Coordinates of C-alpha atoms and ligand atoms in Angstrom, one line a residue:
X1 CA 19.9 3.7 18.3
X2 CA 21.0 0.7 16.1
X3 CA 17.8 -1.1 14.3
X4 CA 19.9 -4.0 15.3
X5 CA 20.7 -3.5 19.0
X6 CA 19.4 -6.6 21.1
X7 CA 17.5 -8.4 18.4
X8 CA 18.3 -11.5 18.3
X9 CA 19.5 -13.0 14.6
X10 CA 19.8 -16.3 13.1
X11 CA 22.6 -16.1 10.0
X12 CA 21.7 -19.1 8.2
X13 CA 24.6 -19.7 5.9
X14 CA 24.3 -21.8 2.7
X15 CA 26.6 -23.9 0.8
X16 CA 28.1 -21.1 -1.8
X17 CA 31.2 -19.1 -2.2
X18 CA 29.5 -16.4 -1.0
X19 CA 29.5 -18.0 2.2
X20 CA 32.7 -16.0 2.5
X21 CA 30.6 -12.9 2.6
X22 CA 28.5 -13.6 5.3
X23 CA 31.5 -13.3 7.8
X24 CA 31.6 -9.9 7.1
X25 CA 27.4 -9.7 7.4
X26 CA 27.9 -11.5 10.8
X27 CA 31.0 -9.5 12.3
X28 CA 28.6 -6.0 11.3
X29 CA 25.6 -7.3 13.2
X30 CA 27.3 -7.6 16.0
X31 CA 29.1 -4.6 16.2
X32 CA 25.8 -3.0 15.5
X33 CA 24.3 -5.0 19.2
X34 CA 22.7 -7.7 17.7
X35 CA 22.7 -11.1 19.2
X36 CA 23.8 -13.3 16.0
X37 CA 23.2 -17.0 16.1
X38 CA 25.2 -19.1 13.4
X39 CA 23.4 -21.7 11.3
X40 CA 25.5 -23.5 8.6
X41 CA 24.5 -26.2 6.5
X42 CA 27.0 -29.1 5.9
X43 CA 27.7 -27.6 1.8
X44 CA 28.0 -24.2 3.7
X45 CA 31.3 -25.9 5.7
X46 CA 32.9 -26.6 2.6
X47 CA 33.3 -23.0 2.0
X48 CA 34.2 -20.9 5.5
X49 CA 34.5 -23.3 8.5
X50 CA 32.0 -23.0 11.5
X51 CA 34.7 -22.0 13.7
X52 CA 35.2 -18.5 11.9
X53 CA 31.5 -17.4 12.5
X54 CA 31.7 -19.1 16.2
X55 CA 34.4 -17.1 16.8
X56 CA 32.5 -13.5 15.6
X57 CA 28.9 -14.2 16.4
X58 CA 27.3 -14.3 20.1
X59 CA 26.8 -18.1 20.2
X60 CA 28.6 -21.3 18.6
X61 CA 28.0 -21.8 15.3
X62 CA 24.5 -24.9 15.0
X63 CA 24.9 -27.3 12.5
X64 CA 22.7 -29.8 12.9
X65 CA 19.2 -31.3 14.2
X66 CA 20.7 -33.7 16.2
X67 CA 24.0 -32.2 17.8
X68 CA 23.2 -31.2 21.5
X69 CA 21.0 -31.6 24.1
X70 CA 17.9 -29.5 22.8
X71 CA 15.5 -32.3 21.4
X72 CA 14.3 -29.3 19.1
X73 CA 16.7 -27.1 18.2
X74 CA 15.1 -25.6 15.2
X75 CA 12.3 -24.8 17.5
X76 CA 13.9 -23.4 19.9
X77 CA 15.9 -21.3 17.3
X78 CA 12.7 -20.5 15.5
X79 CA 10.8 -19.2 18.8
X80 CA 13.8 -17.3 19.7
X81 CA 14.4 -15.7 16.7
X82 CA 13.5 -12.3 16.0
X83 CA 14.7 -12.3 12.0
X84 CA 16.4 -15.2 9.9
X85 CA 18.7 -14.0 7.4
X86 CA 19.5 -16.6 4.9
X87 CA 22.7 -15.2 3.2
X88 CA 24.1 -16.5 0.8
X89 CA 20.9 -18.4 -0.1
X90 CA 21.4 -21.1 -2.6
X91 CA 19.1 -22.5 -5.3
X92 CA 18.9 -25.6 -3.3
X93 CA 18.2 -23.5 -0.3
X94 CA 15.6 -21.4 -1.7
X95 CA 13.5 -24.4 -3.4
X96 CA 13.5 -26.2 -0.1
X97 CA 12.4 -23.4 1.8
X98 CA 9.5 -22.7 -1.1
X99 CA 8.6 -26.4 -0.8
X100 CA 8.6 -26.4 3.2
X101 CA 11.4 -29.2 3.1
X102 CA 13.4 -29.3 6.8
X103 CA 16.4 -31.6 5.6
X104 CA 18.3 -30.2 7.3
X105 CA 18.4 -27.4 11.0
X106 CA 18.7 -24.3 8.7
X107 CA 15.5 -25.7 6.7
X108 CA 13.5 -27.0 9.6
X109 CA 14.2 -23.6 11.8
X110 CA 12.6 -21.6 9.0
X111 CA 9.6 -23.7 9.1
X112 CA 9.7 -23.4 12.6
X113 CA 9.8 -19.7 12.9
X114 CA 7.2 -16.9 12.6
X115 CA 10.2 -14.2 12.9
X116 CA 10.7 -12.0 9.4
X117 CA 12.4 -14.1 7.1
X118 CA 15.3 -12.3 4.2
X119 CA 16.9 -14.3 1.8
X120 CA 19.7 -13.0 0.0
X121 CA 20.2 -15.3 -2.9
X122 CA 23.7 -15.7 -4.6
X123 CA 24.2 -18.3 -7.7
X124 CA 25.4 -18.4 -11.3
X125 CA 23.2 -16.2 -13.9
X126 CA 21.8 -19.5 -15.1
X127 CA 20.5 -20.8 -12.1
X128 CA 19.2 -17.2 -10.3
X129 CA 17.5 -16.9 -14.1
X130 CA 15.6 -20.2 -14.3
X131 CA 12.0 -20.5 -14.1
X132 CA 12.2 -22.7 -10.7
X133 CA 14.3 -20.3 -9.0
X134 CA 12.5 -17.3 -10.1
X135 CA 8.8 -19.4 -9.1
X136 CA 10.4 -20.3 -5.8
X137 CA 11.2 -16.8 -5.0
X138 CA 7.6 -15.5 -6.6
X139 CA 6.1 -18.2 -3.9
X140 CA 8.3 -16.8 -0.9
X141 CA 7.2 -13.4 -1.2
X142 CA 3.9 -14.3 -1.4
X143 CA 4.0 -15.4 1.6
X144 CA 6.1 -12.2 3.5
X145 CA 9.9 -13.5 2.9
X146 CA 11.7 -10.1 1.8
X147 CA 14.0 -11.1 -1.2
X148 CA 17.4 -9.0 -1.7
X149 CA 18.1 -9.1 -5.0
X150 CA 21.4 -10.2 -6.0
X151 CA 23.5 -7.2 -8.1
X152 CA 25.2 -8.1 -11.4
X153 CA 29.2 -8.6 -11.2
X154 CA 31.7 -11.2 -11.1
X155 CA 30.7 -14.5 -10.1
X156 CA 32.6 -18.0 -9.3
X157 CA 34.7 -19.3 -12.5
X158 CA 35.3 -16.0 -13.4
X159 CA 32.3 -15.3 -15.3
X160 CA 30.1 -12.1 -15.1
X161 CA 26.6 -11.7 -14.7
X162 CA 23.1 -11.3 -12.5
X163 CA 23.5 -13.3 -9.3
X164 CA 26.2 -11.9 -7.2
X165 CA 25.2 -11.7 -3.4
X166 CA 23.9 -8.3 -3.1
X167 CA 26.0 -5.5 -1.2
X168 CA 26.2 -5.6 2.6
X169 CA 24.5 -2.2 2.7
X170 CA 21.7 -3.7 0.6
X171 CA 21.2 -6.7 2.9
X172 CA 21.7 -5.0 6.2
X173 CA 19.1 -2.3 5.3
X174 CA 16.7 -5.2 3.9
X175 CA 17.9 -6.8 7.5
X176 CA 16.4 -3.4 9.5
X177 CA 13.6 -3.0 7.5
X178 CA 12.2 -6.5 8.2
X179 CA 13.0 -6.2 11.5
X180 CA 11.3 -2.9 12.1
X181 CA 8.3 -4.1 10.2
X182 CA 7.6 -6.8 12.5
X183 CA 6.5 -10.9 12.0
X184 CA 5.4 -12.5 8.6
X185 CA 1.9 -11.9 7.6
X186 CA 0.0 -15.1 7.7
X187 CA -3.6 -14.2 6.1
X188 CA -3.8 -14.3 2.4
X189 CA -7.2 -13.2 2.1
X190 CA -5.9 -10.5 -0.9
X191 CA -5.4 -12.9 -3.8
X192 CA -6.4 -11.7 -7.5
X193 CA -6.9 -8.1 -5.4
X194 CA -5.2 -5.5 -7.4
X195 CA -3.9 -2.6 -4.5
X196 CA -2.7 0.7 -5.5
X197 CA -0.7 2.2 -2.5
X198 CA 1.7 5.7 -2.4
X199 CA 4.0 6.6 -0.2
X200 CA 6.4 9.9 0.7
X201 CA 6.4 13.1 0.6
X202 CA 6.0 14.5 -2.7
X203 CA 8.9 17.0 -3.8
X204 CA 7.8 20.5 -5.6
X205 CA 10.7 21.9 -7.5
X206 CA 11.9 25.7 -6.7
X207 CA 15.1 25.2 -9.0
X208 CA 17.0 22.9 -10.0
X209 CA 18.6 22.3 -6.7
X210 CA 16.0 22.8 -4.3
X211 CA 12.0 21.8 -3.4
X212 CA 9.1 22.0 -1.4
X213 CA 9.1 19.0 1.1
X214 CA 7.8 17.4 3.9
X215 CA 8.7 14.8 6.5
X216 CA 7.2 11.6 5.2
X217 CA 9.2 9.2 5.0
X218 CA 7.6 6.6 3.8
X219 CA 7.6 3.6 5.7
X220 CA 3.9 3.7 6.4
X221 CA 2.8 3.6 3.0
X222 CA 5.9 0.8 2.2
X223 CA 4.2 -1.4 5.0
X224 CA 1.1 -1.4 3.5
X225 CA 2.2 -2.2 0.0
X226 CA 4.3 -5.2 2.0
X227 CA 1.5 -6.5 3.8
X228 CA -0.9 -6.0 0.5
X229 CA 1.7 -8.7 -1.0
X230 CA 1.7 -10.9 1.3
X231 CA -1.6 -11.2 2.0
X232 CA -1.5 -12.3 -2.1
X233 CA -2.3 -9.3 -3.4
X234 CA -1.0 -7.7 -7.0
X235 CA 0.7 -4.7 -6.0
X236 CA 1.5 -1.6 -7.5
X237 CA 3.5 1.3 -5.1
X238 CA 3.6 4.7 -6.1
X239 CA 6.6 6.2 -4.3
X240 CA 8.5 9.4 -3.8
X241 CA 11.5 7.2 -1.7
X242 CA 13.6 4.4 -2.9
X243 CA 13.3 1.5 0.6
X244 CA 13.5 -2.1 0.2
X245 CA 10.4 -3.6 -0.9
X246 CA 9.1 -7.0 -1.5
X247 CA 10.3 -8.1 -5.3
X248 CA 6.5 -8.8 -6.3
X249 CA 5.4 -5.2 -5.3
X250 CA 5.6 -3.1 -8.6
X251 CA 7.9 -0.2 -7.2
X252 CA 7.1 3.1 -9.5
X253 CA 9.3 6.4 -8.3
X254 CA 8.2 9.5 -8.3
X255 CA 8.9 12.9 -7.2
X256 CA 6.3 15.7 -7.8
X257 CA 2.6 15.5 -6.9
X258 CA 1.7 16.1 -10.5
X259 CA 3.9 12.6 -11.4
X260 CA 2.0 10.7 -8.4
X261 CA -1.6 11.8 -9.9
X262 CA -0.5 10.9 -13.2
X263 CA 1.1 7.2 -12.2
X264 CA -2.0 6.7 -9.8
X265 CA -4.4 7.5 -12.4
X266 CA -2.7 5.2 -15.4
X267 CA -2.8 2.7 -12.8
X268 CA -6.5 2.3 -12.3
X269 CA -9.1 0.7 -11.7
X270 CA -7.9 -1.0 -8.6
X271 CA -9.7 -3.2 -5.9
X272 CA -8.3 -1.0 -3.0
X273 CA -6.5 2.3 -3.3
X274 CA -4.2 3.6 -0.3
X275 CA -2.9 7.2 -0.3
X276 CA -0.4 7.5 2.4
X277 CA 1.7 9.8 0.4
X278 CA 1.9 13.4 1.9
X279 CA 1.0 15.1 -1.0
X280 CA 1.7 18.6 -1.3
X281 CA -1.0 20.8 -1.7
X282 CA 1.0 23.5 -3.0
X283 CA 3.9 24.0 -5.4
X284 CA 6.2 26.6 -6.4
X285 CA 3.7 28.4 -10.0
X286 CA 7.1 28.6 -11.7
X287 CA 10.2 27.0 -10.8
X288 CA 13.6 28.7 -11.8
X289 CA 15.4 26.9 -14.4
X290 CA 18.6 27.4 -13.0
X291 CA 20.0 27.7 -9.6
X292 CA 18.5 30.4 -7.9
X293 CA 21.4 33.0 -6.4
X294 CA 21.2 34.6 -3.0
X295 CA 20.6 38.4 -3.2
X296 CA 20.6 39.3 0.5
X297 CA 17.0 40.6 -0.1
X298 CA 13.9 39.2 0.8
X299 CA 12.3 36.3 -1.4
X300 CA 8.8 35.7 -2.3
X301 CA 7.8 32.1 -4.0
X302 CA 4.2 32.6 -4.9
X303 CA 2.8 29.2 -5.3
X304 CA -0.1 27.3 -6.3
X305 CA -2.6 24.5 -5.8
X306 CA -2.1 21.4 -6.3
X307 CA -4.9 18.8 -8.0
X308 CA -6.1 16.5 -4.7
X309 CA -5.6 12.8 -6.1
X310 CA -8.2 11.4 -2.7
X311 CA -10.5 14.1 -3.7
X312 CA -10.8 13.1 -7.6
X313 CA -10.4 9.6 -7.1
X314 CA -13.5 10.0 -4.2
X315 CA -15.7 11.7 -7.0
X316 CA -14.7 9.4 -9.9
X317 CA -15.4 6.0 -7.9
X318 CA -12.6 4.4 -10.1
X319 CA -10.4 3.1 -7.4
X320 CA -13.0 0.6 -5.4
X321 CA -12.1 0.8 -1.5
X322 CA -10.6 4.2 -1.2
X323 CA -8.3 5.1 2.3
X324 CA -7.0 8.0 2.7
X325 CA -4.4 9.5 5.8
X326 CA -4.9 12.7 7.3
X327 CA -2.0 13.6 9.2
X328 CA -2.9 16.0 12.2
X329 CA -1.7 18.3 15.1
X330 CA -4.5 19.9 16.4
X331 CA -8.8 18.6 16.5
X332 CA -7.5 15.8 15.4
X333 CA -10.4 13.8 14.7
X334 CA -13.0 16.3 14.0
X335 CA -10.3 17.1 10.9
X336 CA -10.2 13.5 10.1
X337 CA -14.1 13.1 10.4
X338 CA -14.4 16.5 7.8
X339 CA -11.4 14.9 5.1
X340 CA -13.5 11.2 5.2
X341 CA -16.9 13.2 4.3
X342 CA -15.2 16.1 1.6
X343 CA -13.3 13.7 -0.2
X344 CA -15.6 10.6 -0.5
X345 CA -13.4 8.0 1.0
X346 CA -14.5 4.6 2.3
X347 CA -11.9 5.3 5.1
X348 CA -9.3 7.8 6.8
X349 CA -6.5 6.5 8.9
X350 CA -5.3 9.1 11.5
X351 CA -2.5 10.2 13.2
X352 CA -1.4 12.3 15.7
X353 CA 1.8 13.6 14.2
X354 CA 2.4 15.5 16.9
X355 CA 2.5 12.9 19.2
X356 CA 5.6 10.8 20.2
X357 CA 6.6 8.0 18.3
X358 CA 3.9 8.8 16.0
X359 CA 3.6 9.7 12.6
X360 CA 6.7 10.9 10.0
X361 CA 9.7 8.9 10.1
X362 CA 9.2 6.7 13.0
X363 CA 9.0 3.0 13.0
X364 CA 6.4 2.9 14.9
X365 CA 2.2 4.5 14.7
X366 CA -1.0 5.0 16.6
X367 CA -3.8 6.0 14.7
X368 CA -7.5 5.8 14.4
X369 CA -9.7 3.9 11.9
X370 CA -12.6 5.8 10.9
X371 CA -14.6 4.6 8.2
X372 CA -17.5 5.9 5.8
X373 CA -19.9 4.0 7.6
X374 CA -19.8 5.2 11.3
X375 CA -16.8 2.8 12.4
X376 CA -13.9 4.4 14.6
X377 CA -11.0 2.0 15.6
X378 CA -7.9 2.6 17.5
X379 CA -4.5 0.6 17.0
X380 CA -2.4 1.7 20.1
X381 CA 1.1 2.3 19.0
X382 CA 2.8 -0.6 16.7
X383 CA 5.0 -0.8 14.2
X384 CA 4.4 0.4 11.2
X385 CA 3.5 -3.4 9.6
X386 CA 1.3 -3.8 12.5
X387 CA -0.5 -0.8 11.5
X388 CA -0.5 -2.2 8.1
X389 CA -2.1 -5.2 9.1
X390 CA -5.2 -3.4 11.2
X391 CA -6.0 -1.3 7.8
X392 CA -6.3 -3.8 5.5
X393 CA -8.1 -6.0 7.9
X394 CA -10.6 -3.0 8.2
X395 CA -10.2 -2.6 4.1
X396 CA -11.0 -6.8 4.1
X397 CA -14.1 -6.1 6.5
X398 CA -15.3 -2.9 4.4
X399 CA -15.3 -5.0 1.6
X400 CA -16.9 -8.1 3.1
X401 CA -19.8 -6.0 3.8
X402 CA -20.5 -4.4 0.3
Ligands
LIG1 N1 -3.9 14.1 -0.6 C1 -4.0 13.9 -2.0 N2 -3.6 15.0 -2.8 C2 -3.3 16.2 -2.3 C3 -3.2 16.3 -0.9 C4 -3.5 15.2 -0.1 O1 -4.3 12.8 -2.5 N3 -2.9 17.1 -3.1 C5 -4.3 12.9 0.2 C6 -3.2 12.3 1.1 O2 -2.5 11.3 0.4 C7 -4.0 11.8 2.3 C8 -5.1 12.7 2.4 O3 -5.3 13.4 1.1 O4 -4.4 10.5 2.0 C9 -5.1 13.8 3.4 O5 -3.9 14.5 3.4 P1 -3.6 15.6 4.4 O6 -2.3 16.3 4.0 O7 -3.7 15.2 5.8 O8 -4.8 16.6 4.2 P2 -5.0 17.7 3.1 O9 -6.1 17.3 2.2 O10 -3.8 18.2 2.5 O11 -5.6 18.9 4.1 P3 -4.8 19.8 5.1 O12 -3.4 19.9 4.7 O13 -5.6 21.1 5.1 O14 -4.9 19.1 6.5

């Protein structure tokens, strides 16, 4: 099913050329189900008239604070809301917004909403690369806003540079992503904390074409690293998957387990550690240099251990609150009870993988909580941000009580 089908979006459209863009941003919303709600500021008119997006979204395009008979529109638009997408997002637009300035409806509905926020900037190099934009932006994601990062190409005038509106594809994914992940975090109890989270599967090469896998896909570990930054915290992911991230979350690709120990361990000491990567705990001993060819006879790939990063980070002590996952089919607990004891972590998130909805790939999670010092906790199934949030406030209260 769409990521988009029945939420209900407000495209808030600001005053720059690439508020021709945003057309095409509203028309695919739509045709992927969502419920699109135009907001225009009066510089955005100047460029695509309010008629074009009344006539592609599911509602007539708002303009202002004052221009029906809601006493409080931006409220109501706020409320309703279940993602703003600010595209194209001007300087102006952005500084207001970083400032908490309502001039104007699209300003005061994002200071009236608790909905995800994305803002896709779009402005001349100069302007996307001067400190105020740039602090603005720093401030946003600090507080849970995902930034889309515009792309370098050809701008207004006819020059070339950073600051084009970023592709459709980039925004729309951004779009789903913030969606799926649920409503802005509003704590920011993680400031000066420095959080080391990985994510993904890990990929063992067999040749150059093929690898050991699993299902992982991520997202768990990428909401955790979100939610890190927005509760303030200094960031650093350690990924095997490329998905959109906040811009202050240190994003460091990797592919083999042998790469994530090594990024993990150059990264230390850290306050708080999070392995959700599925690591693999075994590789091919000696991957073929080239391209394996099919004989029609039996194969054997003889392979070996891999080093366990929770393990040696558990004896070393190096990486403060240590969580681990344990992903599970079967004595699920009783597994997850024996990996918080052998590998000395402060505390083990669970899951069912087995279970619907649950586990690799899906948007959503129930797990268990279970922590060194006797505490069990269950999140009934969430998103994956909500799940987020319930393990670093467990990770806050750990701490607290050191
Ligand atoms: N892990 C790790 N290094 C490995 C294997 C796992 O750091 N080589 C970490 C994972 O990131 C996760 C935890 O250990 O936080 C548990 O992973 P899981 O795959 O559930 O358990 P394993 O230790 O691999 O045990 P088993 O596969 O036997 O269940």
């Amino acid at each position: 099913m769409s990521p988009f089908a029945g939420r209900r979006i407000v495209l808030a459209v600001s005053g720059g050329i690439a508020a021709y863009k945003a057309v095409e941003i509203c028309r695919r919303l739509v045709d992927a189900g969502a419920h699109v709600i135009p907001v225009l500021t009066e510089a955005a008119r100047r460029f695509v008239g309010e008629v074009t997006f009344s006539a592609l979204a599911s509602e007539r395009t708002r303009l202002s604070l004052f221009e029906d008979t809601d006493p409080i529109p931006h409220v109501t638009l706020g409320r309703q809301a279940d993602l703003i997408l600010v595209c194209p997002a001007t300087a102006r637009v952005i500084g207001s917004y970083a400032a908490g300035l309502s001039e104007d409806l699209l300003g005061a509905t994002l200071i009236a909403t608790r909905a995800p926020v994305v803002v896709c900037p779009a402005m001349h190099t100069e302007m996307w690369e001067h400190p105020a934009t740039q602090d603005n932006l720093g401030l946003l994601t600090n507080r849970g806003v995902t930034v889309v990062a515009p792309e370098e190409g050809r701008l207004a005038g006819g020059d070339v540079g950073a600051g084009r509106l970023a592709a459709p594809e980039s925004i729309l994914a951004a779009a789903a992503e913030a969606l799926a992940t649920g409503t802005q975090a509003s704590t920011r109890d993680m400031i000066g904390l420095r959080v080391l989270v990985t994510a993904g599967g890990t990929r063992e090469p067999i040749d150059p074409v093929r690898f050991v896998g699993n299902r992982s896909s991520g997202k768990q570990g990428y909401a955790v690293a979100v939610e890190a930054a927005a509760r303030g915290a200094k960031v650093t992911l350690v990924a095997t998957v490329p998905r959109p991230v906040s811009e202050s979350v240190d994003l460091v690709l990797v592919e083999t387990a042998e790469e994530m120990r090594a990024a993990v361990m150059d990264r230390l000491p850290a306050d708080v550690v999070v392995m959700a990567a599925a690591v693999a705990d075994y590789r091919p001993l000696a991957p073929a240099a080239d391209k394996i060819k099919k004989s029609g006879e039996l194969r054997t790939i003889t392979l070996e251990p891999t080093s366990d990063i929770l393990a040696e980070l558990g004896r070393t002590g190096s990486a403060g609150t240590l969580v681990g996952f344990a992903a599970e089919t079967s004595d699920v607990l009783a597994n997850a009870e024996a990996k918080l004891r052998t590998k000395g972590a402060d505390l083990i998130v669970v899951n069912d993988v087995s279970a619907p909805r649950t586990g690799f790939d899906h948007d959503t999670n129930e797990v268990t909580l279970l922590d060194a010092t006797g505490g069990r906790t269950t999140v009934p199934l969430a998103s994956k941000r909500d799940v987020a949030r319930a393990i670093l406030d467990r990770v806050a209260a750990l701490r607290a009580a050191h």
